[in-house]
PDB file of C-alpha atoms and ligand atoms in Angstrom:
ATOM      1  CA  MET A   5      -7.130  50.559 -54.172  1.00  0.00           C
ATOM      2  CA  ARG A   6     -10.910  50.263 -53.899  1.00  0.00           C
ATOM      3  CA  ILE A   7     -11.944  47.679 -51.337  1.00  0.00           C
ATOM      4  CA  VAL A   8     -15.157  46.437 -49.761  1.00  0.00           C
ATOM      5  CA  LEU A   9     -14.695  44.806 -46.366  1.00  0.00           C
ATOM      6  CA  LEU A  10     -17.423  42.300 -45.516  1.00  0.00           C
ATOM      7  CA  GLY A  11     -18.150  40.469 -42.302  1.00  0.00           C
ATOM      8  CA  ALA A  12     -20.777  39.961 -39.614  1.00  0.00           C
ATOM      9  CA  PRO A  13     -21.339  42.570 -36.913  1.00  0.00           C
ATOM     10  CA  GLY A  14     -18.451  41.985 -34.504  1.00  0.00           C
ATOM     11  CA  SER A  15     -16.207  40.309 -37.084  1.00  0.00           C
ATOM     12  CA  GLY A  16     -13.632  43.071 -36.614  1.00  0.00           C
ATOM     13  CA  LYS A  17     -14.183  44.815 -39.942  1.00  0.00           C
ATOM     14  CA  GLY A  18     -14.325  48.284 -38.364  1.00  0.00           C
ATOM     15  CA  THR A  19     -11.051  47.755 -36.510  1.00  0.00           C
ATOM     16  CA  GLN A  20      -9.354  46.186 -39.502  1.00  0.00           C
ATOM     17  CA  SER A  21     -10.572  48.989 -41.781  1.00  0.00           C
ATOM     18  CA  GLN A  22      -8.927  51.536 -39.490  1.00  0.00           C
ATOM     19  CA  ARG A  23      -5.664  49.597 -39.596  1.00  0.00           C
ATOM     20  CA  LEU A  24      -5.833  49.458 -43.389  1.00  0.00           C
ATOM     21  CA  VAL A  25      -6.275  53.233 -43.521  1.00  0.00           C
ATOM     22  CA  GLU A  26      -2.825  53.584 -41.977  1.00  0.00           C
ATOM     23  CA  ARG A  27      -1.216  50.963 -44.187  1.00  0.00           C
ATOM     24  CA  LEU A  28      -2.766  52.028 -47.487  1.00  0.00           C
ATOM     25  CA  GLY A  29      -3.295  55.764 -47.008  1.00  0.00           C
ATOM     26  CA  ILE A  30      -6.878  55.668 -48.242  1.00  0.00           C
ATOM     27  CA  PRO A  31      -9.976  56.578 -46.223  1.00  0.00           C
ATOM     28  CA  GLN A  32     -12.319  54.185 -44.457  1.00  0.00           C
ATOM     29  CA  ILE A  33     -15.890  54.898 -45.444  1.00  0.00           C
ATOM     30  CA  SER A  34     -18.287  53.404 -42.899  1.00  0.00           C
ATOM     31  CA  THR A  35     -21.983  53.891 -43.622  1.00  0.00           C
ATOM     32  CA  GLY A  36     -22.654  53.108 -39.936  1.00  0.00           C
ATOM     33  CA  ASP A  37     -20.343  56.012 -38.916  1.00  0.00           C
ATOM     34  CA  LEU A  38     -21.976  58.323 -41.481  1.00  0.00           C
ATOM     35  CA  LEU A  39     -25.400  57.401 -40.116  1.00  0.00           C
ATOM     36  CA  ARG A  40     -24.316  57.821 -36.474  1.00  0.00           C
ATOM     37  CA  ALA A  41     -22.952  61.278 -37.339  1.00  0.00           C
ATOM     38  CA  ALA A  42     -26.291  62.201 -38.940  1.00  0.00           C
ATOM     39  CA  VAL A  43     -28.164  60.955 -35.860  1.00  0.00           C
ATOM     40  CA  LYS A  44     -25.864  62.948 -33.582  1.00  0.00           C
ATOM     41  CA  ALA A  45     -26.289  66.088 -35.685  1.00  0.00           C
ATOM     42  CA  ALA A  46     -30.074  65.484 -35.636  1.00  0.00           C
ATOM     43  CA  THR A  47     -30.382  66.082 -39.376  1.00  0.00           C
ATOM     44  CA  SER A  48     -33.754  65.113 -40.888  1.00  0.00           C
ATOM     45  CA  LEU A  49     -32.071  62.047 -42.337  1.00  0.00           C
ATOM     46  CA  GLY A  50     -30.587  61.209 -38.940  1.00  0.00           C
ATOM     47  CA  LEU A  51     -33.973  61.498 -37.291  1.00  0.00           C
ATOM     48  CA  LYS A  52     -35.414  59.056 -39.820  1.00  0.00           C
ATOM     49  CA  ALA A  53     -32.533  56.607 -39.425  1.00  0.00           C
ATOM     50  CA  ARG A  54     -32.327  56.578 -35.639  1.00  0.00           C
ATOM     51  CA  ALA A  55     -35.229  54.275 -34.729  1.00  0.00           C
ATOM     52  CA  VAL A  56     -34.327  51.851 -37.507  1.00  0.00           C
ATOM     53  CA  MET A  57     -30.734  51.629 -36.265  1.00  0.00           C
ATOM     54  CA  GLU A  58     -31.781  51.168 -32.665  1.00  0.00           C
ATOM     55  CA  ALA A  59     -34.032  48.307 -33.784  1.00  0.00           C
ATOM     56  CA  GLY A  60     -31.072  46.630 -35.522  1.00  0.00           C
ATOM     57  CA  GLN A  61     -32.671  46.867 -38.944  1.00  0.00           C
ATOM     58  CA  LEU A  62     -31.395  48.314 -42.196  1.00  0.00           C
ATOM     59  CA  VAL A  63     -31.868  51.986 -43.010  1.00  0.00           C
ATOM     60  CA  SER A  64     -33.480  52.449 -46.430  1.00  0.00           C
ATOM     61  CA  ASP A  65     -31.289  51.826 -49.458  1.00  0.00           C
ATOM     62  CA  GLU A  66     -32.033  55.344 -50.844  1.00  0.00           C
ATOM     63  CA  ILE A  67     -30.892  57.157 -47.694  1.00  0.00           C
ATOM     64  CA  VAL A  68     -27.693  55.163 -47.362  1.00  0.00           C
ATOM     65  CA  LEU A  69     -26.868  55.426 -51.065  1.00  0.00           C
ATOM     66  CA  ALA A  70     -27.318  59.208 -51.019  1.00  0.00           C
ATOM     67  CA  MET A  71     -24.944  59.506 -48.040  1.00  0.00           C
ATOM     68  CA  LEU A  72     -22.426  57.204 -49.641  1.00  0.00           C
ATOM     69  CA  GLU A  73     -22.505  59.067 -52.937  1.00  0.00           C
ATOM     70  CA  GLU A  74     -21.840  62.374 -51.208  1.00  0.00           C
ATOM     71  CA  ARG A  75     -18.932  60.825 -49.309  1.00  0.00           C
ATOM     72  CA  LEU A  76     -17.378  59.171 -52.384  1.00  0.00           C
ATOM     73  CA  GLU A  77     -17.379  62.526 -54.158  1.00  0.00           C
ATOM     74  CA  GLN A  78     -15.023  64.019 -51.539  1.00  0.00           C
ATOM     75  CA  PRO A  79     -11.506  64.565 -52.915  1.00  0.00           C
ATOM     76  CA  ASP A  80      -9.817  62.117 -50.524  1.00  0.00           C
ATOM     77  CA  ALA A  81     -11.765  59.190 -52.017  1.00  0.00           C
ATOM     78  CA  VAL A  82     -10.187  59.667 -55.430  1.00  0.00           C
ATOM     79  CA  ALA A  83      -7.109  57.694 -54.331  1.00  0.00           C
ATOM     80  CA  GLY A  84      -9.307  54.792 -53.253  1.00  0.00           C
ATOM     81  CA  PHE A  85     -11.301  53.739 -50.216  1.00  0.00           C
ATOM     82  CA  ILE A  86     -12.190  50.941 -47.839  1.00  0.00           C
ATOM     83  CA  LEU A  87     -15.941  50.503 -47.668  1.00  0.00           C
ATOM     84  CA  ASP A  88     -17.036  49.226 -44.257  1.00  0.00           C
ATOM     85  CA  GLY A  89     -20.683  48.268 -43.738  1.00  0.00           C
ATOM     86  CA  TYR A  90     -21.788  48.717 -47.335  1.00  0.00           C
ATOM     87  CA  PRO A  91     -23.223  46.942 -49.300  1.00  0.00           C
ATOM     88  CA  ARG A  92     -25.573  45.228 -46.827  1.00  0.00           C
ATOM     89  CA  ASN A  93     -27.923  43.549 -49.342  1.00  0.00           C
ATOM     90  CA  VAL A  94     -27.916  42.615 -53.015  1.00  0.00           C
ATOM     91  CA  ALA A  95     -29.794  45.765 -54.100  1.00  0.00           C
ATOM     92  CA  GLN A  96     -26.972  47.814 -52.534  1.00  0.00           C
ATOM     93  CA  CYS A  97     -24.409  45.729 -54.457  1.00  0.00           C
ATOM     94  CA  GLU A  98     -26.089  46.722 -57.703  1.00  0.00           C
ATOM     95  CA  ALA A  99     -26.398  50.364 -56.634  1.00  0.00           C
ATOM     96  CA  LEU A 100     -22.709  50.417 -55.679  1.00  0.00           C
ATOM     97  CA  GLU A 101     -21.625  48.926 -58.966  1.00  0.00           C
ATOM     98  CA  ALA A 102     -23.630  51.537 -60.887  1.00  0.00           C
ATOM     99  CA  LEU A 103     -22.340  54.392 -58.721  1.00  0.00           C
ATOM    100  CA  LEU A 104     -18.691  53.343 -59.051  1.00  0.00           C
ATOM    101  CA  ALA A 105     -19.095  52.870 -62.806  1.00  0.00           C
ATOM    102  CA  ARG A 106     -20.446  56.412 -63.018  1.00  0.00           C
ATOM    103  CA  LEU A 107     -17.472  57.709 -61.002  1.00  0.00           C
ATOM    104  CA  GLY A 108     -15.089  55.701 -63.202  1.00  0.00           C
ATOM    105  CA  GLN A 109     -13.772  53.893 -60.100  1.00  0.00           C
ATOM    106  CA  PRO A 110     -14.719  50.217 -60.248  1.00  0.00           C
ATOM    107  CA  LEU A 111     -14.245  48.042 -57.196  1.00  0.00           C
ATOM    108  CA  GLU A 112     -11.109  45.916 -57.145  1.00  0.00           C
ATOM    109  CA  VAL A 113     -11.732  43.450 -54.359  1.00  0.00           C
ATOM    110  CA  ALA A 114     -14.210  42.393 -51.677  1.00  0.00           C
ATOM    111  CA  ILE A 115     -12.602  40.876 -48.591  1.00  0.00           C
ATOM    112  CA  LYS A 116     -14.796  38.824 -46.297  1.00  0.00           C
ATOM    113  CA  LEU A 117     -13.632  38.402 -42.705  1.00  0.00           C
ATOM    114  CA  ASP A 118     -14.646  34.939 -41.648  1.00  0.00           C
ATOM    115  CA  VAL A 119     -15.352  34.554 -37.910  1.00  0.00           C
ATOM    116  CA  PRO A 120     -17.378  31.719 -36.297  1.00  0.00           C
ATOM    117  CA  SER A 121     -20.692  32.851 -34.813  1.00  0.00           C
ATOM    118  CA  GLU A 122     -19.806  31.841 -31.199  1.00  0.00           C
ATOM    119  CA  LEU A 123     -16.908  34.282 -31.324  1.00  0.00           C
ATOM    120  CA  ILE A 124     -19.072  37.004 -32.898  1.00  0.00           C
ATOM    121  CA  VAL A 125     -21.453  36.988 -29.938  1.00  0.00           C
ATOM    122  CA  GLU A 126     -18.543  37.193 -27.462  1.00  0.00           C
ATOM    123  CA  ARG A 127     -16.938  40.071 -29.337  1.00  0.00           C
ATOM    124  CA  ILE A 128     -20.137  42.096 -29.530  1.00  0.00           C
ATOM    125  CA  ALA A 129     -20.703  41.632 -25.811  1.00  0.00           C
ATOM    126  CA  GLY A 130     -17.164  42.956 -25.226  1.00  0.00           C
ATOM    127  CA  ARG A 131     -17.752  45.945 -27.491  1.00  0.00           C
ATOM    128  CA  ALA A 132     -21.077  46.757 -25.821  1.00  0.00           C
ATOM    129  CA  ALA A 133     -19.258  46.975 -22.500  1.00  0.00           C
ATOM    130  CA  ALA A 134     -16.387  49.042 -23.931  1.00  0.00           C
ATOM    131  CA  GLN A 135     -18.189  51.530 -26.191  1.00  0.00           C
ATOM    132  CA  GLY A 136     -21.785  51.683 -24.996  1.00  0.00           C
ATOM    133  CA  ARG A 137     -23.273  51.676 -28.492  1.00  0.00           C
ATOM    134  CA  LYS A 138     -27.056  52.015 -28.307  1.00  0.00           C
ATOM    135  CA  ASP A 139     -27.472  49.231 -30.859  1.00  0.00           C
ATOM    136  CA  ASP A 140     -25.375  46.739 -28.888  1.00  0.00           C
ATOM    137  CA  THR A 141     -28.180  45.684 -26.518  1.00  0.00           C
ATOM    138  CA  PRO A 142     -28.785  41.887 -26.587  1.00  0.00           C
ATOM    139  CA  GLU A 143     -32.121  42.292 -28.346  1.00  0.00           C
ATOM    140  CA  THR A 144     -30.761  44.605 -31.049  1.00  0.00           C
ATOM    141  CA  VAL A 145     -27.688  42.443 -31.537  1.00  0.00           C
ATOM    142  CA  ARG A 146     -29.895  39.408 -32.132  1.00  0.00           C
ATOM    143  CA  GLU A 147     -31.874  41.347 -34.737  1.00  0.00           C
ATOM    144  CA  ARG A 148     -28.697  42.631 -36.430  1.00  0.00           C
ATOM    145  CA  LEU A 149     -27.354  39.079 -36.665  1.00  0.00           C
ATOM    146  CA  ARG A 150     -30.673  37.880 -38.093  1.00  0.00           C
ATOM    147  CA  VAL A 151     -30.710  40.699 -40.683  1.00  0.00           C
ATOM    148  CA  TYR A 152     -27.080  39.916 -41.490  1.00  0.00           C
ATOM    149  CA  ALA A 153     -27.810  36.218 -42.128  1.00  0.00           C
ATOM    150  CA  GLU A 154     -30.879  36.993 -44.194  1.00  0.00           C
ATOM    151  CA  GLN A 155     -29.803  40.018 -46.250  1.00  0.00           C
ATOM    152  CA  THR A 156     -26.041  40.489 -46.013  1.00  0.00           C
ATOM    153  CA  GLU A 157     -24.742  36.916 -46.358  1.00  0.00           C
ATOM    154  CA  PRO A 158     -25.788  36.851 -50.051  1.00  0.00           C
ATOM    155  CA  VAL A 159     -23.552  39.882 -50.721  1.00  0.00           C
ATOM    156  CA  ALA A 160     -20.466  37.620 -50.669  1.00  0.00           C
ATOM    157  CA  GLY A 161     -22.026  35.504 -53.422  1.00  0.00           C
ATOM    158  CA  TYR A 162     -22.582  38.611 -55.526  1.00  0.00           C
ATOM    159  CA  PHE A 163     -18.868  39.480 -55.431  1.00  0.00           C
ATOM    160  CA  ALA A 164     -17.835  35.820 -55.835  1.00  0.00           C
ATOM    161  CA  ALA A 165     -19.795  35.717 -59.095  1.00  0.00           C
ATOM    162  CA  GLU A 166     -17.750  38.710 -60.270  1.00  0.00           C
ATOM    163  CA  GLY A 167     -14.494  36.977 -59.285  1.00  0.00           C
ATOM    164  CA  LYS A 168     -13.759  39.705 -56.720  1.00  0.00           C
ATOM    165  CA  LEU A 169     -14.296  37.858 -53.428  1.00  0.00           C
ATOM    166  CA  ARG A 170     -11.438  36.859 -51.105  1.00  0.00           C
ATOM    167  CA  ILE A 171     -12.234  35.111 -47.826  1.00  0.00           C
ATOM    168  CA  VAL A 172      -9.857  35.838 -44.969  1.00  0.00           C
ATOM    169  CA  ASP A 173      -9.714  34.045 -41.608  1.00  0.00           C
ATOM    170  CA  GLY A 174     -10.712  36.726 -39.096  1.00  0.00           C
ATOM    171  CA  VAL A 175      -9.655  34.775 -35.995  1.00  0.00           C
ATOM    172  CA  GLY A 176      -6.321  35.677 -34.425  1.00  0.00           C
ATOM    173  CA  GLU A 177      -4.238  38.616 -33.309  1.00  0.00           C
ATOM    174  CA  LEU A 178      -5.202  41.975 -34.843  1.00  0.00           C
ATOM    175  CA  ALA A 179      -1.844  42.302 -36.603  1.00  0.00           C
ATOM    176  CA  GLU A 180      -2.038  38.775 -37.940  1.00  0.00           C
ATOM    177  CA  VAL A 181      -5.505  39.348 -39.410  1.00  0.00           C
ATOM    178  CA  SER A 182      -4.297  42.645 -40.941  1.00  0.00           C
ATOM    179  CA  ARG A 183      -1.414  40.779 -42.559  1.00  0.00           C
ATOM    180  CA  ARG A 184      -3.813  38.220 -44.051  1.00  0.00           C
ATOM    181  CA  ILE A 185      -5.959  41.018 -45.471  1.00  0.00           C
ATOM    182  CA  LEU A 186      -2.958  42.770 -47.020  1.00  0.00           C
ATOM    183  CA  ASP A 187      -1.851  39.448 -48.527  1.00  0.00           C
ATOM    184  CA  ALA A 188      -5.308  38.964 -50.041  1.00  0.00           C
ATOM    185  CA  LEU A 189      -5.271  42.322 -51.842  1.00  0.00           C
ATOM    186  CA  PRO A 190      -4.555  42.160 -55.539  1.00  0.00           C
ATOM    187  CA  THR A 191      -1.139  43.518 -56.432  1.00  0.00           C
ATOM    188  CA  PRO A 192      -1.201  46.637 -58.644  1.00  0.00           C
ATOM    189  CA  ARG A 193       0.187  44.533 -61.499  1.00  0.00           C
ATOM    190  CA  ALA A 194      -2.596  41.922 -61.159  1.00  0.00           C
ATOM    191  CA  VAL A 195      -5.179  44.696 -61.116  1.00  0.00           C
ATOM    192  CA  ARG A 196      -3.832  46.124 -64.347  1.00  0.00           C
ATOM    193  CA  ALA A 197      -3.579  42.687 -65.952  1.00  0.00           C
ATOM    194  CA  SER A 198      -7.197  41.875 -65.165  1.00  0.00           C
ATOM    195  CA  ALA A 199      -8.490  45.302 -66.204  1.00  0.00           C
TER     196      ALA A 199
HETATM  197  P1  LIG B 211     -22.563  49.377 -38.476  1.00  0.00           P
HETATM  198  O1  LIG B 211     -21.795  50.448 -37.777  1.00  0.00           O
HETATM  199  O2  LIG B 211     -22.019  49.069 -39.835  1.00  0.00           O
HETATM  200  O3  LIG B 211     -22.730  48.140 -37.637  1.00  0.00           O
HETATM  201  O4  LIG B 211     -24.034  49.951 -38.733  1.00  0.00           O
HETATM  202  C1  LIG B 211     -24.881  50.306 -37.655  1.00  0.00           C
HETATM  203  C2  LIG B 211     -26.316  50.388 -38.157  1.00  0.00           C
HETATM  204  O5  LIG B 211     -26.416  51.405 -39.160  1.00  0.00           O
HETATM  205  C3  LIG B 211     -26.860  49.130 -38.824  1.00  0.00           C
HETATM  206  O6  LIG B 211     -27.368  48.200 -37.886  1.00  0.00           O
HETATM  207  C4  LIG B 211     -27.952  49.708 -39.713  1.00  0.00           C
HETATM  208  O7  LIG B 211     -29.097  50.039 -38.982  1.00  0.00           O
HETATM  209  C5  LIG B 211     -27.309  50.997 -40.189  1.00  0.00           C
HETATM  210  N1  LIG B 211     -26.523  50.795 -41.439  1.00  0.00           N
HETATM  211  C6  LIG B 211     -25.168  50.875 -41.597  1.00  0.00           C
HETATM  212  N2  LIG B 211     -24.812  50.627 -42.864  1.00  0.00           N
HETATM  213  C7  LIG B 211     -25.961  50.375 -43.538  1.00  0.00           C
HETATM  214  C8  LIG B 211     -26.270  50.026 -44.883  1.00  0.00           C
HETATM  215  N3  LIG B 211     -25.289  49.869 -45.803  1.00  0.00           N
HETATM  216  N4  LIG B 211     -27.572  49.861 -45.209  1.00  0.00           N
HETATM  217  C9  LIG B 211     -28.559  50.006 -44.304  1.00  0.00           C
HETATM  218  N5  LIG B 211     -28.351  50.312 -43.025  1.00  0.00           N
HETATM  219  C10 LIG B 211     -27.055  50.498 -42.624  1.00  0.00           C
END
């Protein structure tokens, strides 16, 4: 199963991706995690990405695509994957489609977690307190939400046009939201029928 999980910062897509890993036995691939690892390891790429991330803006499409490509070529991604935090703009949608076509692993479904913006702000404030992420300061969060509205919202439309978008209500208990996501996944039979 090859899944993209979409949703605003704080919509719960990271948490839900981790839960899906357990249910589906496929890896979560988070470009934010890959970037944070590069920053921590102080690689040249990480050094370039750091200031951009701390400003709440998007790291360049080339850097993120190169990291993603390397990750998708790992053996564990052959069985499928849950992409979390990618694509973040329409250019990345096109790059992803080309990359997956080259790997012979087309995307099956894009799930968008729908959460009202009042709740998003509350959740991010809670996460900032719990995890101490450097990019969870009020100023950076505002910029991330602005970038999301401007560049990432259109991503849902891209997948809708391909008939791959499912919108899932992201408000509720963790387990309940996970259940809704699992229900929104195409069944293996439907995937074959539409292939
Ligand atoms: P996330 O953990 O998904 O919230 O990502 C944290 C930060 O990493 C974002 O605010 C961006 O600066 C950067 N980032 C993560 N994924 C991408 C992406 N697909 N394209 C560009 N920048 C990204």
